[in-house]
Tab-separated table of C-alpha atoms and ligand atoms in Angstrom:
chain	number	residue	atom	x	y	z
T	1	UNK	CA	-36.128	265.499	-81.226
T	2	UNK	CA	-33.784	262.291	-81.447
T	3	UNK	CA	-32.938	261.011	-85.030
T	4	UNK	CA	-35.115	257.908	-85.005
T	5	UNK	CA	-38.603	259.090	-84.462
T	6	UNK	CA	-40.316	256.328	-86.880
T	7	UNK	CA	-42.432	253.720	-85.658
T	8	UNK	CA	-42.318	250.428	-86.870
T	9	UNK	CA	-44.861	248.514	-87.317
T	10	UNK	CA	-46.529	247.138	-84.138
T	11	UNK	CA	-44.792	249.453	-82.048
T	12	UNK	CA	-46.343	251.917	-79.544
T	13	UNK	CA	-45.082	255.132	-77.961
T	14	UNK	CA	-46.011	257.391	-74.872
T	15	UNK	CA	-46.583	260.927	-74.750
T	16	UNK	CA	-44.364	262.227	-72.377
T	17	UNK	CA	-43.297	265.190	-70.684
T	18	UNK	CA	-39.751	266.512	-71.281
T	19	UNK	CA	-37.433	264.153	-68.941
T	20	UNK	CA	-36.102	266.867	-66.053
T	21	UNK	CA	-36.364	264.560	-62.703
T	22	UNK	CA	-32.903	263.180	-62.048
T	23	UNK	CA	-29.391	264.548	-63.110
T	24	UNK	CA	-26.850	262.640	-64.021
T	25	UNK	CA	-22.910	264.298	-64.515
T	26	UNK	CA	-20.999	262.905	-67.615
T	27	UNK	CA	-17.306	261.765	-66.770
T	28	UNK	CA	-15.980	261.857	-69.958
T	29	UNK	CA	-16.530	260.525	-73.707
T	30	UNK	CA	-15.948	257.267	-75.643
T	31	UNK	CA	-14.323	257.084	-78.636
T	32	UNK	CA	-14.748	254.223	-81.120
T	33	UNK	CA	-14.489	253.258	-84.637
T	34	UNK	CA	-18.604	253.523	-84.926
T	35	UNK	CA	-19.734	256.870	-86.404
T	36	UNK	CA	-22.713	255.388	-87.174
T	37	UNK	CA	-25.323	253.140	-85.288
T	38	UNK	CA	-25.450	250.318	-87.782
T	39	UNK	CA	-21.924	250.069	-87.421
T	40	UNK	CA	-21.626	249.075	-84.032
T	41	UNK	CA	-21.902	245.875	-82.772
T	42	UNK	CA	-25.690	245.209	-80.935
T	43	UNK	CA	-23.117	243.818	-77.866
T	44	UNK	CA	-19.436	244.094	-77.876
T	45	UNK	CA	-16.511	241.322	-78.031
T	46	UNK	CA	-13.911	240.509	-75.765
T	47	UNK	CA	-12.195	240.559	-79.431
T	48	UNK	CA	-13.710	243.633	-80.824
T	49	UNK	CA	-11.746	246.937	-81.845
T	50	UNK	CA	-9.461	248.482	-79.371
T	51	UNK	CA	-12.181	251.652	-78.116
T	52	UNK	CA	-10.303	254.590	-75.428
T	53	UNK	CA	-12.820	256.184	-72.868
T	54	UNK	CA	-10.940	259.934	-72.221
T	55	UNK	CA	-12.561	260.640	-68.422
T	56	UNK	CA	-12.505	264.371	-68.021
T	57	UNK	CA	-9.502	265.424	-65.605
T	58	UNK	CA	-10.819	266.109	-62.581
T	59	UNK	CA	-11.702	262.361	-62.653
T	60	UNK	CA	-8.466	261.140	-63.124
T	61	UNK	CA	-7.444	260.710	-59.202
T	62	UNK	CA	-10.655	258.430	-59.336
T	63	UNK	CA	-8.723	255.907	-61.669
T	64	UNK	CA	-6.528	254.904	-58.879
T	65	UNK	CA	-6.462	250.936	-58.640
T	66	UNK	CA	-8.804	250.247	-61.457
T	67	UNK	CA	-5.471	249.035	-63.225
T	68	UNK	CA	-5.468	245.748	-61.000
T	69	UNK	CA	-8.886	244.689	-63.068
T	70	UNK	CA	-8.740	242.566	-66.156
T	71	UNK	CA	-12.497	243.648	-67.235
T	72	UNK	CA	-14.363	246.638	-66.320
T	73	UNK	CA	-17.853	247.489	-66.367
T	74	UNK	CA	-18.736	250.938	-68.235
T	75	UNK	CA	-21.836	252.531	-68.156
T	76	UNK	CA	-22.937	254.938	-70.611
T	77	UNK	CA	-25.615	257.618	-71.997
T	78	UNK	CA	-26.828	256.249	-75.172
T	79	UNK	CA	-27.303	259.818	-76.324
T	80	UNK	CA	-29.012	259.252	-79.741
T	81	UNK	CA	-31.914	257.161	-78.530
T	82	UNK	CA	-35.730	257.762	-78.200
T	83	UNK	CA	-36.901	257.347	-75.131
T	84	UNK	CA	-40.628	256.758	-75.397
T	85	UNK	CA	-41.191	252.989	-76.565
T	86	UNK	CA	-42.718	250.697	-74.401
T	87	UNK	CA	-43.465	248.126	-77.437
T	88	UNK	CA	-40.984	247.237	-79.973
T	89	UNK	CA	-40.763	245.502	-82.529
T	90	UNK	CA	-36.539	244.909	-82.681
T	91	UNK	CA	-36.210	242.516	-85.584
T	92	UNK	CA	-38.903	244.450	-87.797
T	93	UNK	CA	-40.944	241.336	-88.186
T	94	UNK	CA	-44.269	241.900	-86.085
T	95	UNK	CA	-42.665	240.310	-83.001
T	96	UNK	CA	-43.565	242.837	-80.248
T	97	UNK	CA	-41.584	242.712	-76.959
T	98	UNK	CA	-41.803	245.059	-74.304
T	99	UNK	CA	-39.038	247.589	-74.154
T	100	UNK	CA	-37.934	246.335	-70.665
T	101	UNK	CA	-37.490	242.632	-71.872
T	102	UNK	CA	-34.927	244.079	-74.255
T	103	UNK	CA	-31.225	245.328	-74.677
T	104	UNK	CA	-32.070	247.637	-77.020
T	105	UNK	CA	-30.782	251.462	-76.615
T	106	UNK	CA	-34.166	252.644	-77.069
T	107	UNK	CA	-35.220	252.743	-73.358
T	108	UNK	CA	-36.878	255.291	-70.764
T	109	UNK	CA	-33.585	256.152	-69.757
T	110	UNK	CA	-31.117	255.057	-71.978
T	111	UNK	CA	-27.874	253.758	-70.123
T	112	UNK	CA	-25.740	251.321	-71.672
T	113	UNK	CA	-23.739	248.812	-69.828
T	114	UNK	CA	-20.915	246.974	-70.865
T	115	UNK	CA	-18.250	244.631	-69.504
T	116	UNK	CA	-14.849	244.824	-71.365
T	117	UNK	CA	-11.666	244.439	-71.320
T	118	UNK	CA	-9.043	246.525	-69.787
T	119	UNK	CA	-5.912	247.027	-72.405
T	120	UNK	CA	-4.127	249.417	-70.235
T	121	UNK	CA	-4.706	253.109	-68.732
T	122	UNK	CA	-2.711	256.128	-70.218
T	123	UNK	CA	-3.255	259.204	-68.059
T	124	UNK	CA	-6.943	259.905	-68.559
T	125	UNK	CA	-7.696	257.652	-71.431
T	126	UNK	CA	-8.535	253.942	-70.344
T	127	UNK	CA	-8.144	251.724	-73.697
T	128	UNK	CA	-10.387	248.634	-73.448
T	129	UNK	CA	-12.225	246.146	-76.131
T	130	UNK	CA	-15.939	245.008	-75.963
T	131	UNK	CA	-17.489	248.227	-76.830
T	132	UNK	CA	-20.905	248.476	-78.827
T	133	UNK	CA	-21.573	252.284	-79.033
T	134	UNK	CA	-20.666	255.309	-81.172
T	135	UNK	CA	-18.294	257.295	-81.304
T	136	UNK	CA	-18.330	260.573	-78.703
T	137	UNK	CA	-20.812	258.436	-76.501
T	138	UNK	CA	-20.811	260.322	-73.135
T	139	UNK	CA	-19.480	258.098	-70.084
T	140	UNK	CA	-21.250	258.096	-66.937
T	141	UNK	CA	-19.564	255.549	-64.839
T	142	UNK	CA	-17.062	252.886	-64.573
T	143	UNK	CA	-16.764	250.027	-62.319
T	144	UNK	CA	-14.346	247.135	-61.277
T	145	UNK	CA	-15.784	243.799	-62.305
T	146	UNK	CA	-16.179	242.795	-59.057
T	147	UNK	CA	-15.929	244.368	-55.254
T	148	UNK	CA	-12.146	244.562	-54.275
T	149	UNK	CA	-12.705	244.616	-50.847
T	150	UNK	CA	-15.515	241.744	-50.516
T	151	UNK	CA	-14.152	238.156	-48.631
T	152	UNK	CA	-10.952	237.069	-49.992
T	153	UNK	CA	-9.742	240.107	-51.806
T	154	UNK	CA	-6.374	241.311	-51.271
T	155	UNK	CA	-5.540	243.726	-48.607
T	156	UNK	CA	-5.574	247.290	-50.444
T	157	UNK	CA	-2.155	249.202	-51.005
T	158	UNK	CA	-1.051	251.767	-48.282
T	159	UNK	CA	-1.623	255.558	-49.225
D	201	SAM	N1	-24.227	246.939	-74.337
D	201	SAM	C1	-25.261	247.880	-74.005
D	201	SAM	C2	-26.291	247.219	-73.120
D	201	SAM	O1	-26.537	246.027	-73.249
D	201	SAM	O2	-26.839	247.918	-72.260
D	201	SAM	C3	-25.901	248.521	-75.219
D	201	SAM	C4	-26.561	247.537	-76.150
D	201	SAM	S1	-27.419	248.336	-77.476
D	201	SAM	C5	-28.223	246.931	-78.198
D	201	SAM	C6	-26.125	248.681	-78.615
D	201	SAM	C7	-26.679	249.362	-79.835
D	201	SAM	O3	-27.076	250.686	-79.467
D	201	SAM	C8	-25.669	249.547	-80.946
D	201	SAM	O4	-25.648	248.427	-81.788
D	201	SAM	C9	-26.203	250.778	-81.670
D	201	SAM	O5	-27.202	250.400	-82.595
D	201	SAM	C10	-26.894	251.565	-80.564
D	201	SAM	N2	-26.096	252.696	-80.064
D	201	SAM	C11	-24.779	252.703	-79.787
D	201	SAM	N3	-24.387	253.892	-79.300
D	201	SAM	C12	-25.498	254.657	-79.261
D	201	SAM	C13	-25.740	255.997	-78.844
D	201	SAM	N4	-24.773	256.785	-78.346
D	201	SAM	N5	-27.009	256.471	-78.940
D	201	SAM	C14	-27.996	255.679	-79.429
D	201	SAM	N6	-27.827	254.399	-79.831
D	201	SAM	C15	-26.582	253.903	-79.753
């Protein structure tokens, strides 16, 4: 049962089965300064607290030319949420929004997504700023900002 099982007002839930159709592998954790969620940020900042994503070590290899990116996109498991709201109501004032015309963590399948910036990479730990989630968040993905090899992009380095 996740944490937050209260309604607000104005806000509806589904009755669903136990989630068990798709599998997704997590790559590693996040660490932040946010043990809790109304510490984090609702998005991060380009000038927010340095944050280090450890990727487990098999993954490492897998690293291998992210370093050329100023900003990365990370994609992540927002662990703690419900996932059962298809009304909210996010600013607790009777304005109800549908849960797919929202940001919010509470969603049928909770992945966050966030471009930040790339500090540097040290071994398996990838320091970067512009996080919004708490600490020991599980990592599912990462991805250069943009394609390196669509038009115009630099030739890639030999083996
Ligand atoms: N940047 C992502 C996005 O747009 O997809 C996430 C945005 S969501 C509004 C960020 C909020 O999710 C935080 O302010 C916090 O309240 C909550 N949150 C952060 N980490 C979480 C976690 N692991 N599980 C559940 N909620 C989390």
């Amino acid at each position: 049962m996740p944490p937050d099982t209260d309604l607000r007002a104005h806000e509806r839930a589904l009755d669903l089965p136990a989630p068990c159709d798709a599998a997704l592998r997590f790559i590693g954790r996040i660490r932040t300064p946010f043990e809790r969620r109304e510490d984090c940020p609702r998005q991060g900042r380009p000038d927010g607290p340095e944050c280090r994503i450890v990727l487990d070590e098999p993954w490492v290899p897998a690293l291998r030319g992210l370093e050329a990116f100023a900003r990365i996109e990370v994609l992540y498991w927002l662990h703690e949420s419900r996932r059962d709201l298809v009304l909210q109501n996010p600013r607790r004032d009777g304005r109800v929004v549908g849960t797919l015309a929202l940001r919010s963590p509470v969603r049928p399948n909770p992945i966050g997504t966030a471009l930040v910036v790339l500090e540097r990479i040290e071994g398996a730990t990838l320091v970067v700023r512009g996080l919004d989630c708490l600490d020991g968040t599980p990592l599912l993905d990462i991805k250069p900002e943009h394609c390196p090899f669509g038009p115009g992009a630099a030739p890639a380095a030999p083996e």
